[in-house]
PDB file of N, CA and C in Angstrom:
ATOM      1  N   UNK A  32       0.830  -1.129  -0.015  1.00  0.00           N
ATOM      2  CA  UNK A  32       0.044   0.151  -0.114  1.00  0.00           C
ATOM      3  C   UNK A  32       0.944   1.270   0.013  1.00  0.00           C
ATOM      4  N   UNK A  33       0.637   2.300  -0.925  1.00  0.00           N
ATOM      5  CA  UNK A  33       1.495   3.396  -0.831  1.00  0.00           C
ATOM      6  C   UNK A  33       1.011   4.354   0.325  1.00  0.00           C
ATOM      7  N   UNK A  34       1.968   5.069   0.710  1.00  0.00           N
ATOM      8  CA  UNK A  34       1.648   6.221   1.614  1.00  0.00           C
ATOM      9  C   UNK A  34       0.435   7.048   1.602  1.00  0.00           C
ATOM     10  N   UNK A  35       0.142   7.543   0.299  1.00  0.00           N
ATOM     11  CA  UNK A  35      -1.173   8.439   0.047  1.00  0.00           C
ATOM     12  C   UNK A  35      -2.226   7.833   0.484  1.00  0.00           C
ATOM     13  N   UNK A  36      -2.366   6.564   0.200  1.00  0.00           N
ATOM     14  CA  UNK A  36      -3.574   5.691   0.341  1.00  0.00           C
ATOM     15  C   UNK A  36      -3.641   5.344   1.860  1.00  0.00           C
ATOM     16  N   UNK A  37      -2.338   5.084   2.515  1.00  0.00           N
ATOM     17  CA  UNK A  37      -2.300   4.764   3.882  1.00  0.00           C
ATOM     18  C   UNK A  37      -2.828   6.154   4.634  1.00  0.00           C
ATOM     19  N   UNK A  38      -2.494   7.322   4.231  1.00  0.00           N
ATOM     20  CA  UNK A  38      -2.657   8.603   4.879  1.00  0.00           C
ATOM     21  C   UNK A  38      -4.315   8.807   4.684  1.00  0.00           C
ATOM     22  N   UNK A  39      -4.779   8.575   3.493  1.00  0.00           N
ATOM     23  CA  UNK A  39      -6.193   8.541   3.102  1.00  0.00           C
ATOM     24  C   UNK A  39      -7.061   7.547   4.218  1.00  0.00           C
ATOM     25  N   UNK A  40      -6.586   6.387   4.446  1.00  0.00           N
ATOM     26  CA  UNK A  40      -7.405   5.577   5.430  1.00  0.00           C
ATOM     27  C   UNK A  40      -7.210   6.007   6.596  1.00  0.00           C
ATOM     28  N   UNK A  41      -5.973   6.489   7.193  1.00  0.00           N
ATOM     29  CA  UNK A  41      -5.922   7.229   8.416  1.00  0.00           C
ATOM     30  C   UNK A  41      -6.721   8.302   8.834  1.00  0.00           C
ATOM     31  N   UNK A  42      -6.705   9.043   7.683  1.00  0.00           N
ATOM     32  CA  UNK A  42      -7.836  10.307   7.510  1.00  0.00           C
ATOM     33  C   UNK A  42      -9.200   9.998   7.927  1.00  0.00           C
ATOM     34  N   UNK A  43      -9.609   8.950   7.136  1.00  0.00           N
ATOM     35  CA  UNK A  43     -11.000   8.456   7.100  1.00  0.00           C
ATOM     36  C   UNK A  43     -11.317   7.896   8.625  1.00  0.00           C
ATOM     37  N   UNK A  44     -10.406   7.168   9.262  1.00  0.00           N
ATOM     38  CA  UNK A  44     -10.489   6.696  10.621  1.00  0.00           C
ATOM     39  C   UNK A  44     -10.569   7.879  11.626  1.00  0.00           C
ATOM     40  N   UNK A  45     -10.178   9.145  11.420  1.00  0.00           N
ATOM     41  CA  UNK A  45     -10.468  10.149  12.383  1.00  0.00           C
ATOM     42  C   UNK A  45     -11.689  10.463  12.383  1.00  0.00           C
ATOM     43  N   UNK A  46     -12.562  10.084  11.673  1.00  0.00           N
ATOM     44  CA  UNK A  46     -13.981  10.307  11.710  1.00  0.00           C
ATOM     45  C   UNK A  46     -14.867   9.341  12.335  1.00  0.00           C
ATOM     46  N   UNK A  47     -14.035   8.219  13.180  1.00  0.00           N
ATOM     47  CA  UNK A  47     -14.535   7.386  14.086  1.00  0.00           C
ATOM     48  C   UNK A  47     -14.398   7.742  15.417  1.00  0.00           C
ATOM     49  N   UNK A  48     -15.478   8.319  16.115  1.00  0.00           N
ATOM     50  CA  UNK A  48     -15.422   8.740  17.290  1.00  0.00           C
ATOM     51  C   UNK A  48     -15.787   7.874  18.469  1.00  0.00           C
ATOM     52  N   UNK A  49     -14.785   7.785  19.338  1.00  0.00           N
ATOM     53  CA  UNK A  49     -15.007   6.868  20.647  1.00  0.00           C
ATOM     54  C   UNK A  49     -16.238   7.554  21.170  1.00  0.00           C
ATOM     55  N   UNK A  50     -17.402   6.804  21.437  1.00  0.00           N
ATOM     56  CA  UNK A  50     -18.433   7.307  22.081  1.00  0.00           C
ATOM     57  C   UNK A  50     -18.160   7.840  23.510  1.00  0.00           C
ATOM     58  N   UNK A  51     -17.518   7.063  24.079  1.00  0.00           N
ATOM     59  CA  UNK A  51     -17.224   7.341  25.721  1.00  0.00           C
ATOM     60  C   UNK A  51     -16.525   8.409  25.991  1.00  0.00           C
ATOM     61  N   UNK A  52     -15.579   8.792  25.029  1.00  0.00           N
ATOM     62  CA  UNK A  52     -14.682   9.948  25.290  1.00  0.00           C
ATOM     63  C   UNK A  52     -14.799  11.095  24.455  1.00  0.00           C
ATOM     64  N   UNK A  53     -15.448  10.984  23.064  1.00  0.00           N
ATOM     65  CA  UNK A  53     -15.753  11.933  22.372  1.00  0.00           C
ATOM     66  C   UNK A  53     -14.387  12.461  21.579  1.00  0.00           C
ATOM     67  N   UNK A  54     -13.468  11.794  21.282  1.00  0.00           N
ATOM     68  CA  UNK A  54     -12.382  11.896  20.619  1.00  0.00           C
ATOM     69  C   UNK A  54     -12.409  10.750  19.426  1.00  0.00           C
ATOM     70  N   UNK A  55     -11.727  11.011  18.406  1.00  0.00           N
ATOM     71  CA  UNK A  55     -11.514  10.142  17.435  1.00  0.00           C
ATOM     72  C   UNK A  55     -10.589   9.119  17.816  1.00  0.00           C
ATOM     73  N   UNK A  56     -10.787   7.588  17.060  1.00  0.00           N
ATOM     74  CA  UNK A  56      -9.811   6.668  17.553  1.00  0.00           C
ATOM     75  C   UNK A  56      -8.305   6.825  17.228  1.00  0.00           C
ATOM     76  N   UNK A  57      -7.963   7.699  15.876  1.00  0.00           N
ATOM     77  CA  UNK A  57      -6.731   7.724  15.724  1.00  0.00           C
ATOM     78  C   UNK A  57      -5.993   8.735  16.762  1.00  0.00           C
ATOM     79  N   UNK A  58      -6.518   9.878  17.209  1.00  0.00           N
ATOM     80  CA  UNK A  58      -5.930  10.647  18.120  1.00  0.00           C
ATOM     81  C   UNK A  58      -5.854  10.126  19.480  1.00  0.00           C
ATOM     82  N   UNK A  59      -6.762   9.179  19.754  1.00  0.00           N
ATOM     83  CA  UNK A  59      -6.690   8.326  21.225  1.00  0.00           C
ATOM     84  C   UNK A  59      -5.496   7.255  21.035  1.00  0.00           C
ATOM     85  N   UNK A  60      -5.117   7.030  19.861  1.00  0.00           N
ATOM     86  CA  UNK A  60      -3.887   6.197  19.995  1.00  0.00           C
ATOM     87  C   UNK A  60      -4.419   4.599  19.933  1.00  0.00           C
ATOM     88  N   UNK A  61      -5.600   4.600  19.316  1.00  0.00           N
ATOM     89  CA  UNK A  61      -6.205   3.096  19.306  1.00  0.00           C
ATOM     90  C   UNK A  61      -5.829   2.423  18.142  1.00  0.00           C
ATOM     91  N   UNK A  62      -5.652   3.079  17.020  1.00  0.00           N
ATOM     92  CA  UNK A  62      -5.302   2.440  15.784  1.00  0.00           C
ATOM     93  C   UNK A  62      -3.720   2.275  15.731  1.00  0.00           C
ATOM     94  N   UNK A  63      -3.297   0.866  15.605  1.00  0.00           N
ATOM     95  CA  UNK A  63      -1.857   0.553  15.619  1.00  0.00           C
ATOM     96  C   UNK A  63      -1.457   0.645  14.167  1.00  0.00           C
ATOM     97  N   UNK A  64      -2.091  -0.157  13.239  1.00  0.00           N
ATOM     98  CA  UNK A  64      -1.621  -0.103  11.988  1.00  0.00           C
ATOM     99  C   UNK A  64      -2.788  -0.319  11.040  1.00  0.00           C
ATOM    100  N   UNK A  65      -2.455  -0.057   9.768  1.00  0.00           N
ATOM    101  CA  UNK A  65      -3.490  -0.543   8.795  1.00  0.00           C
ATOM    102  C   UNK A  65      -2.623  -1.287   7.662  1.00  0.00           C
ATOM    103  N   UNK A  66      -3.346  -2.208   7.201  1.00  0.00           N
ATOM    104  CA  UNK A  66      -2.534  -3.018   6.114  1.00  0.00           C
ATOM    105  C   UNK A  66      -3.638  -3.193   4.899  1.00  0.00           C
ATOM    106  N   UNK A  67      -3.248  -3.439   3.672  1.00  0.00           N
ATOM    107  CA  UNK A  67      -3.914  -3.792   2.643  1.00  0.00           C
ATOM    108  C   UNK A  67      -3.323  -4.667   1.647  1.00  0.00           C
ATOM    109  N   UNK A  68      -4.087  -5.840   1.435  1.00  0.00           N
ATOM    110  CA  UNK A  68      -3.397  -6.768   0.393  1.00  0.00           C
ATOM    111  C   UNK A  68      -3.683  -6.425  -1.048  1.00  0.00           C
ATOM    112  N   UNK A  69      -3.266  -7.152  -2.013  1.00  0.00           N
ATOM    113  CA  UNK A  69      -3.384  -7.177  -3.487  1.00  0.00           C
ATOM    114  C   UNK A  69      -4.816  -6.937  -3.916  1.00  0.00           C
ATOM    115  N   UNK A  70      -5.660  -7.969  -3.128  1.00  0.00           N
ATOM    116  CA  UNK A  70      -7.224  -8.008  -3.382  1.00  0.00           C
ATOM    117  C   UNK A  70      -8.007  -7.061  -2.966  1.00  0.00           C
ATOM    118  N   UNK A  71      -7.459  -6.067  -2.054  1.00  0.00           N
ATOM    119  CA  UNK A  71      -8.222  -4.913  -1.601  1.00  0.00           C
ATOM    120  C   UNK A  71      -8.937  -5.256  -0.316  1.00  0.00           C
ATOM    121  N   UNK A  72      -8.086  -6.331   0.380  1.00  0.00           N
ATOM    122  CA  UNK A  72      -8.667  -6.489   1.921  1.00  0.00           C
ATOM    123  C   UNK A  72      -7.894  -5.507   2.751  1.00  0.00           C
ATOM    124  N   UNK A  73      -8.486  -4.623   3.391  1.00  0.00           N
ATOM    125  CA  UNK A  73      -7.949  -3.668   4.436  1.00  0.00           C
ATOM    126  C   UNK A  73      -8.205  -4.214   5.832  1.00  0.00           C
ATOM    127  N   UNK A  74      -6.956  -4.277   6.358  1.00  0.00           N
ATOM    128  CA  UNK A  74      -6.991  -4.788   7.822  1.00  0.00           C
ATOM    129  C   UNK A  74      -6.514  -3.594   8.637  1.00  0.00           C
ATOM    130  N   UNK A  75      -7.630  -3.244   9.757  1.00  0.00           N
ATOM    131  CA  UNK A  75      -7.314  -2.287  10.632  1.00  0.00           C
ATOM    132  C   UNK A  75      -6.979  -2.963  11.894  1.00  0.00           C
ATOM    133  N   UNK A  76      -5.675  -2.810  12.347  1.00  0.00           N
ATOM    134  CA  UNK A  76      -4.982  -3.532  13.655  1.00  0.00           C
ATOM    135  C   UNK A  76      -5.447  -2.238  14.797  1.00  0.00           C
ATOM    136  N   UNK A  77      -6.142  -2.640  15.693  1.00  0.00           N
ATOM    137  CA  UNK A  77      -6.588  -1.581  16.583  1.00  0.00           C
ATOM    138  C   UNK A  77      -6.777  -2.364  18.008  1.00  0.00           C
ATOM    139  N   UNK A  78      -6.810  -1.417  18.967  1.00  0.00           N
ATOM    140  CA  UNK A  78      -7.248  -1.899  20.557  1.00  0.00           C
ATOM    141  C   UNK A  78      -8.630  -0.839  20.901  1.00  0.00           C
ATOM    142  N   UNK A  79      -8.768  -1.381  22.176  1.00  0.00           N
ATOM    143  CA  UNK A  79      -9.841  -0.458  22.773  1.00  0.00           C
ATOM    144  C   UNK A  79      -9.262   0.208  24.023  1.00  0.00           C
ATOM    145  N   UNK A  80      -9.865   1.052  24.550  1.00  0.00           N
ATOM    146  CA  UNK A  80      -9.405   1.567  25.851  1.00  0.00           C
ATOM    147  C   UNK A  80      -9.303   0.643  27.077  1.00  0.00           C
ATOM    148  N   UNK A  81     -10.218  -0.269  26.975  1.00  0.00           N
ATOM    149  CA  UNK A  81     -10.527  -1.451  28.019  1.00  0.00           C
ATOM    150  C   UNK A  81     -10.863  -2.593  27.343  1.00  0.00           C
ATOM    151  N   UNK A  82     -10.622  -3.691  27.859  1.00  0.00           N
ATOM    152  CA  UNK A  82     -10.949  -5.042  27.430  1.00  0.00           C
ATOM    153  C   UNK A  82     -12.420  -5.484  27.418  1.00  0.00           C
ATOM    154  N   UNK A  83     -13.259  -4.762  28.333  1.00  0.00           N
ATOM    155  CA  UNK A  83     -14.735  -4.903  28.412  1.00  0.00           C
ATOM    156  C   UNK A  83     -15.523  -3.780  27.816  1.00  0.00           C
ATOM    157  N   UNK A  84     -14.884  -3.213  26.947  1.00  0.00           N
ATOM    158  CA  UNK A  84     -15.557  -1.866  26.290  1.00  0.00           C
ATOM    159  C   UNK A  84     -16.878  -2.417  25.633  1.00  0.00           C
ATOM    160  N   UNK A  85     -17.985  -1.854  26.176  1.00  0.00           N
ATOM    161  CA  UNK A  85     -19.370  -2.232  25.796  1.00  0.00           C
ATOM    162  C   UNK A  85     -19.499  -1.722  24.406  1.00  0.00           C
ATOM    163  N   UNK A  86     -18.917  -0.867  23.747  1.00  0.00           N
ATOM    164  CA  UNK A  86     -18.875  -0.072  22.338  1.00  0.00           C
ATOM    165  C   UNK A  86     -18.195  -0.604  21.407  1.00  0.00           C
ATOM    166  N   UNK A  87     -17.523  -1.677  21.737  1.00  0.00           N
ATOM    167  CA  UNK A  87     -16.586  -2.319  20.463  1.00  0.00           C
ATOM    168  C   UNK A  87     -17.357  -2.547  19.219  1.00  0.00           C
ATOM    169  N   UNK A  88     -18.634  -3.233  19.230  1.00  0.00           N
ATOM    170  CA  UNK A  88     -19.412  -3.430  18.091  1.00  0.00           C
ATOM    171  C   UNK A  88     -19.698  -2.200  17.337  1.00  0.00           C
ATOM    172  N   UNK A  89     -20.052  -1.161  18.137  1.00  0.00           N
ATOM    173  CA  UNK A  89     -20.299   0.170  17.571  1.00  0.00           C
ATOM    174  C   UNK A  89     -19.172   0.796  16.956  1.00  0.00           C
ATOM    175  N   UNK A  90     -17.935   0.868  17.562  1.00  0.00           N
ATOM    176  CA  UNK A  90     -16.809   1.285  16.851  1.00  0.00           C
ATOM    177  C   UNK A  90     -16.333   0.622  15.632  1.00  0.00           C
ATOM    178  N   UNK A  91     -16.486  -0.875  15.662  1.00  0.00           N
ATOM    179  CA  UNK A  91     -16.120  -1.649  14.470  1.00  0.00           C
ATOM    180  C   UNK A  91     -16.977  -1.271  13.388  1.00  0.00           C
ATOM    181  N   UNK A  92     -18.377  -1.145  13.555  1.00  0.00           N
ATOM    182  CA  UNK A  92     -19.273  -0.771  12.510  1.00  0.00           C
ATOM    183  C   UNK A  92     -18.797   0.445  11.946  1.00  0.00           C
ATOM    184  N   UNK A  93     -18.470   1.467  12.693  1.00  0.00           N
ATOM    185  CA  UNK A  93     -18.136   2.800  12.241  1.00  0.00           C
ATOM    186  C   UNK A  93     -16.708   2.923  11.606  1.00  0.00           C
ATOM    187  N   UNK A  94     -15.782   1.939  12.011  1.00  0.00           N
ATOM    188  CA  UNK A  94     -14.574   1.862  11.036  1.00  0.00           C
ATOM    189  C   UNK A  94     -15.101   1.411   9.766  1.00  0.00           C
ATOM    190  N   UNK A  95     -15.880   0.374   9.519  1.00  0.00           N
ATOM    191  CA  UNK A  95     -16.113  -0.244   8.264  1.00  0.00           C
ATOM    192  C   UNK A  95     -17.059   0.908   7.398  1.00  0.00           C
ATOM    193  N   UNK A  96     -17.958   1.493   8.069  1.00  0.00           N
ATOM    194  CA  UNK A  96     -18.459   2.526   7.469  1.00  0.00           C
ATOM    195  C   UNK A  96     -17.802   3.685   6.739  1.00  0.00           C
ATOM    196  N   UNK A  97     -16.733   4.202   7.680  1.00  0.00           N
ATOM    197  CA  UNK A  97     -15.891   5.377   6.947  1.00  0.00           C
ATOM    198  C   UNK A  97     -14.995   4.767   5.878  1.00  0.00           C
ATOM    199  N   UNK A  98     -14.598   3.568   6.157  1.00  0.00           N
ATOM    200  CA  UNK A  98     -13.661   3.048   4.963  1.00  0.00           C
ATOM    201  C   UNK A  98     -14.366   2.466   3.766  1.00  0.00           C
ATOM    202  N   UNK A  99     -15.500   2.341   3.925  1.00  0.00           N
ATOM    203  CA  UNK A  99     -16.325   1.824   2.443  1.00  0.00           C
ATOM    204  C   UNK A  99     -16.433   2.722   1.569  1.00  0.00           C
ATOM    205  N   UNK A 100     -16.170   4.080   1.732  1.00  0.00           N
ATOM    206  CA  UNK A 100     -16.036   4.844   0.763  1.00  0.00           C
ATOM    207  C   UNK A 100     -14.804   5.134  -0.154  1.00  0.00           C
ATOM    208  N   UNK A 101     -13.764   4.342   0.219  1.00  0.00           N
ATOM    209  CA  UNK A 101     -12.491   4.340  -0.233  1.00  0.00           C
ATOM    210  C   UNK A 101     -12.399   3.331  -1.358  1.00  0.00           C
ATOM    211  N   UNK A 102     -12.380   3.781  -2.649  1.00  0.00           N
ATOM    212  CA  UNK A 102     -12.478   2.818  -3.905  1.00  0.00           C
ATOM    213  C   UNK A 102     -11.576   1.594  -3.720  1.00  0.00           C
ATOM    214  N   UNK A 103     -10.407   1.995  -3.178  1.00  0.00           N
ATOM    215  CA  UNK A 103      -9.445   0.771  -3.383  1.00  0.00           C
ATOM    216  C   UNK A 103      -9.660  -0.309  -2.522  1.00  0.00           C
ATOM    217  N   UNK A 104     -10.450  -0.093  -1.418  1.00  0.00           N
ATOM    218  CA  UNK A 104     -10.832  -0.927  -0.384  1.00  0.00           C
ATOM    219  C   UNK A 104     -12.096  -1.738  -0.878  1.00  0.00           C
ATOM    220  N   UNK A 105     -11.879  -2.963  -0.961  1.00  0.00           N
ATOM    221  CA  UNK A 105     -13.017  -3.968  -1.377  1.00  0.00           C
ATOM    222  C   UNK A 105     -13.509  -4.809  -0.146  1.00  0.00           C
ATOM    223  N   UNK A 106     -12.786  -5.006   0.865  1.00  0.00           N
ATOM    224  CA  UNK A 106     -13.127  -5.631   2.073  1.00  0.00           C
ATOM    225  C   UNK A 106     -12.529  -5.094   3.085  1.00  0.00           C
ATOM    226  N   UNK A 107     -13.188  -5.212   4.389  1.00  0.00           N
ATOM    227  CA  UNK A 107     -12.638  -4.364   5.622  1.00  0.00           C
ATOM    228  C   UNK A 107     -12.614  -5.500   6.803  1.00  0.00           C
ATOM    229  N   UNK A 108     -11.437  -5.725   7.386  1.00  0.00           N
ATOM    230  CA  UNK A 108     -11.371  -6.570   8.656  1.00  0.00           C
ATOM    231  C   UNK A 108     -10.685  -5.690   9.719  1.00  0.00           C
ATOM    232  N   UNK A 109     -11.532  -5.717  10.889  1.00  0.00           N
ATOM    233  CA  UNK A 109     -10.986  -4.941  11.850  1.00  0.00           C
ATOM    234  C   UNK A 109     -10.490  -6.119  13.129  1.00  0.00           C
ATOM    235  N   UNK A 110      -9.397  -5.948  13.301  1.00  0.00           N
ATOM    236  CA  UNK A 110      -8.760  -6.897  14.197  1.00  0.00           C
ATOM    237  C   UNK A 110      -8.473  -6.049  15.671  1.00  0.00           C
ATOM    238  N   UNK A 111      -9.019  -6.462  16.459  1.00  0.00           N
ATOM    239  CA  UNK A 111      -8.836  -5.896  18.013  1.00  0.00           C
ATOM    240  C   UNK A 111      -7.717  -6.665  18.686  1.00  0.00           C
ATOM    241  N   UNK A 112      -6.704  -5.917  19.059  1.00  0.00           N
ATOM    242  CA  UNK A 112      -5.469  -6.677  19.772  1.00  0.00           C
ATOM    243  C   UNK A 112      -5.481  -6.112  21.129  1.00  0.00           C
ATOM    244  N   UNK A 113      -4.899  -6.731  21.920  1.00  0.00           N
ATOM    245  CA  UNK A 113      -4.419  -6.307  23.334  1.00  0.00           C
ATOM    246  C   UNK A 113      -3.179  -6.130  23.754  1.00  0.00           C
ATOM    247  N   UNK A 114      -2.188  -6.282  22.855  1.00  0.00           N
ATOM    248  CA  UNK A 114      -0.795  -6.208  23.101  1.00  0.00           C
ATOM    249  C   UNK A 114      -0.325  -5.261  21.780  1.00  0.00           C
ATOM    250  N   UNK A 115       0.299  -4.316  21.838  1.00  0.00           N
ATOM    251  CA  UNK A 115       0.675  -3.611  23.409  1.00  0.00           C
ATOM    252  C   UNK A 115      -0.783  -3.095  23.908  1.00  0.00           C
ATOM    253  N   UNK A 116      -0.617  -3.059  25.198  1.00  0.00           N
ATOM    254  CA  UNK A 116      -1.901  -2.463  25.854  1.00  0.00           C
ATOM    255  C   UNK A 116      -1.973  -0.955  25.908  1.00  0.00           C
ATOM    256  N   UNK A 117      -3.062  -0.442  25.469  1.00  0.00           N
ATOM    257  CA  UNK A 117      -3.387   0.760  25.483  1.00  0.00           C
ATOM    258  C   UNK A 117      -3.113   1.524  26.586  1.00  0.00           C
ATOM    259  N   UNK A 118      -2.403   2.783  26.582  1.00  0.00           N
ATOM    260  CA  UNK A 118      -2.373   3.702  27.862  1.00  0.00           C
ATOM    261  C   UNK A 118      -2.477   5.170  27.316  1.00  0.00           C
ATOM    262  N   UNK A 119      -2.643   6.170  28.335  1.00  0.00           N
ATOM    263  CA  UNK A 119      -2.844   7.484  27.867  1.00  0.00           C
ATOM    264  C   UNK A 119      -1.719   8.065  27.099  1.00  0.00           C
ATOM    265  N   UNK A 120      -0.507   7.580  27.267  1.00  0.00           N
ATOM    266  CA  UNK A 120       0.677   8.049  26.580  1.00  0.00           C
ATOM    267  C   UNK A 120       0.553   7.759  25.111  1.00  0.00           C
ATOM    268  N   UNK A 121      -0.341   6.940  24.573  1.00  0.00           N
ATOM    269  CA  UNK A 121      -0.380   6.510  23.208  1.00  0.00           C
ATOM    270  C   UNK A 121      -1.485   7.911  22.596  1.00  0.00           C
ATOM    271  N   UNK A 122      -2.114   8.731  23.182  1.00  0.00           N
ATOM    272  CA  UNK A 122      -2.891   9.734  22.671  1.00  0.00           C
ATOM    273  C   UNK A 122      -1.936  10.914  22.118  1.00  0.00           C
ATOM    274  N   UNK A 123      -2.869  11.538  21.238  1.00  0.00           N
ATOM    275  CA  UNK A 123      -1.982  12.722  20.551  1.00  0.00           C
ATOM    276  C   UNK A 123      -2.034  13.856  21.527  1.00  0.00           C
ATOM    277  N   UNK A 124      -1.384  14.769  21.137  1.00  0.00           N
ATOM    278  CA  UNK A 124      -1.397  15.917  22.035  1.00  0.00           C
ATOM    279  C   UNK A 124      -2.709  16.573  21.981  1.00  0.00           C
ATOM    280  N   UNK A 125      -3.160  16.422  20.901  1.00  0.00           N
ATOM    281  CA  UNK A 125      -4.802  17.127  20.719  1.00  0.00           C
ATOM    282  C   UNK A 125      -5.680  16.427  21.718  1.00  0.00           C
ATOM    283  N   UNK A 126      -5.525  15.011  21.634  1.00  0.00           N
ATOM    284  CA  UNK A 126      -6.553  14.313  22.606  1.00  0.00           C
ATOM    285  C   UNK A 126      -6.177  14.562  24.042  1.00  0.00           C
ATOM    286  N   UNK A 127      -4.986  14.648  24.402  1.00  0.00           N
ATOM    287  CA  UNK A 127      -4.823  14.894  25.627  1.00  0.00           C
ATOM    288  C   UNK A 127      -5.145  16.313  26.321  1.00  0.00           C
ATOM    289  N   UNK A 128      -4.997  17.315  25.443  1.00  0.00           N
ATOM    290  CA  UNK A 128      -5.810  18.675  25.699  1.00  0.00           C
ATOM    291  C   UNK A 128      -7.156  18.726  25.717  1.00  0.00           C
ATOM    292  N   UNK A 129      -7.711  17.983  24.818  1.00  0.00           N
ATOM    293  CA  UNK A 129      -9.301  17.888  24.752  1.00  0.00           C
ATOM    294  C   UNK A 129      -9.780  17.155  26.017  1.00  0.00           C
ATOM    295  N   UNK A 130      -8.996  16.292  26.421  1.00  0.00           N
ATOM    296  CA  UNK A 130      -9.514  15.471  27.681  1.00  0.00           C
ATOM    297  C   UNK A 130      -8.927  16.052  29.035  1.00  0.00           C
ATOM    298  N   UNK A 131      -8.164  16.930  28.821  1.00  0.00           N
ATOM    299  CA  UNK A 131      -7.566  17.536  30.198  1.00  0.00           C
ATOM    300  C   UNK A 131      -6.578  16.855  30.812  1.00  0.00           C
ATOM    301  N   UNK A 132      -5.751  15.992  30.066  1.00  0.00           N
ATOM    302  CA  UNK A 132      -4.915  15.051  30.582  1.00  0.00           C
ATOM    303  C   UNK A 132      -3.495  15.709  30.279  1.00  0.00           C
ATOM    304  N   UNK A 133      -2.732  16.043  31.365  1.00  0.00           N
ATOM    305  CA  UNK A 133      -1.267  16.588  31.295  1.00  0.00           C
ATOM    306  C   UNK A 133      -0.538  15.668  30.432  1.00  0.00           C
ATOM    307  N   UNK A 134       0.309  16.310  29.822  1.00  0.00           N
ATOM    308  CA  UNK A 134       1.350  15.725  28.917  1.00  0.00           C
ATOM    309  C   UNK A 134       2.559  15.103  29.725  1.00  0.00           C
TER     310      UNK A 134
END
């Protein structure tokens, strides 16, 4: 996958808002990587803020919805991983400021 397509995918993922925190999943540091194979299968490797997150299904649906408009993507797989464990240091400066978390 070229860099422009990866940036386009990450930009689209910035439209997925974590309903509990009100910040997008990219700035929260929840998206670890995106990959795409030759057939157009886009894999989003991400985590959640907690293992028991009741909104996991909602976030996964939103990821698939925002990526469905990108013509190069034919299929979308969301892979939730727990390693490395998410922590507040993974958030962008923007997210920390928005949530009032000191740097």
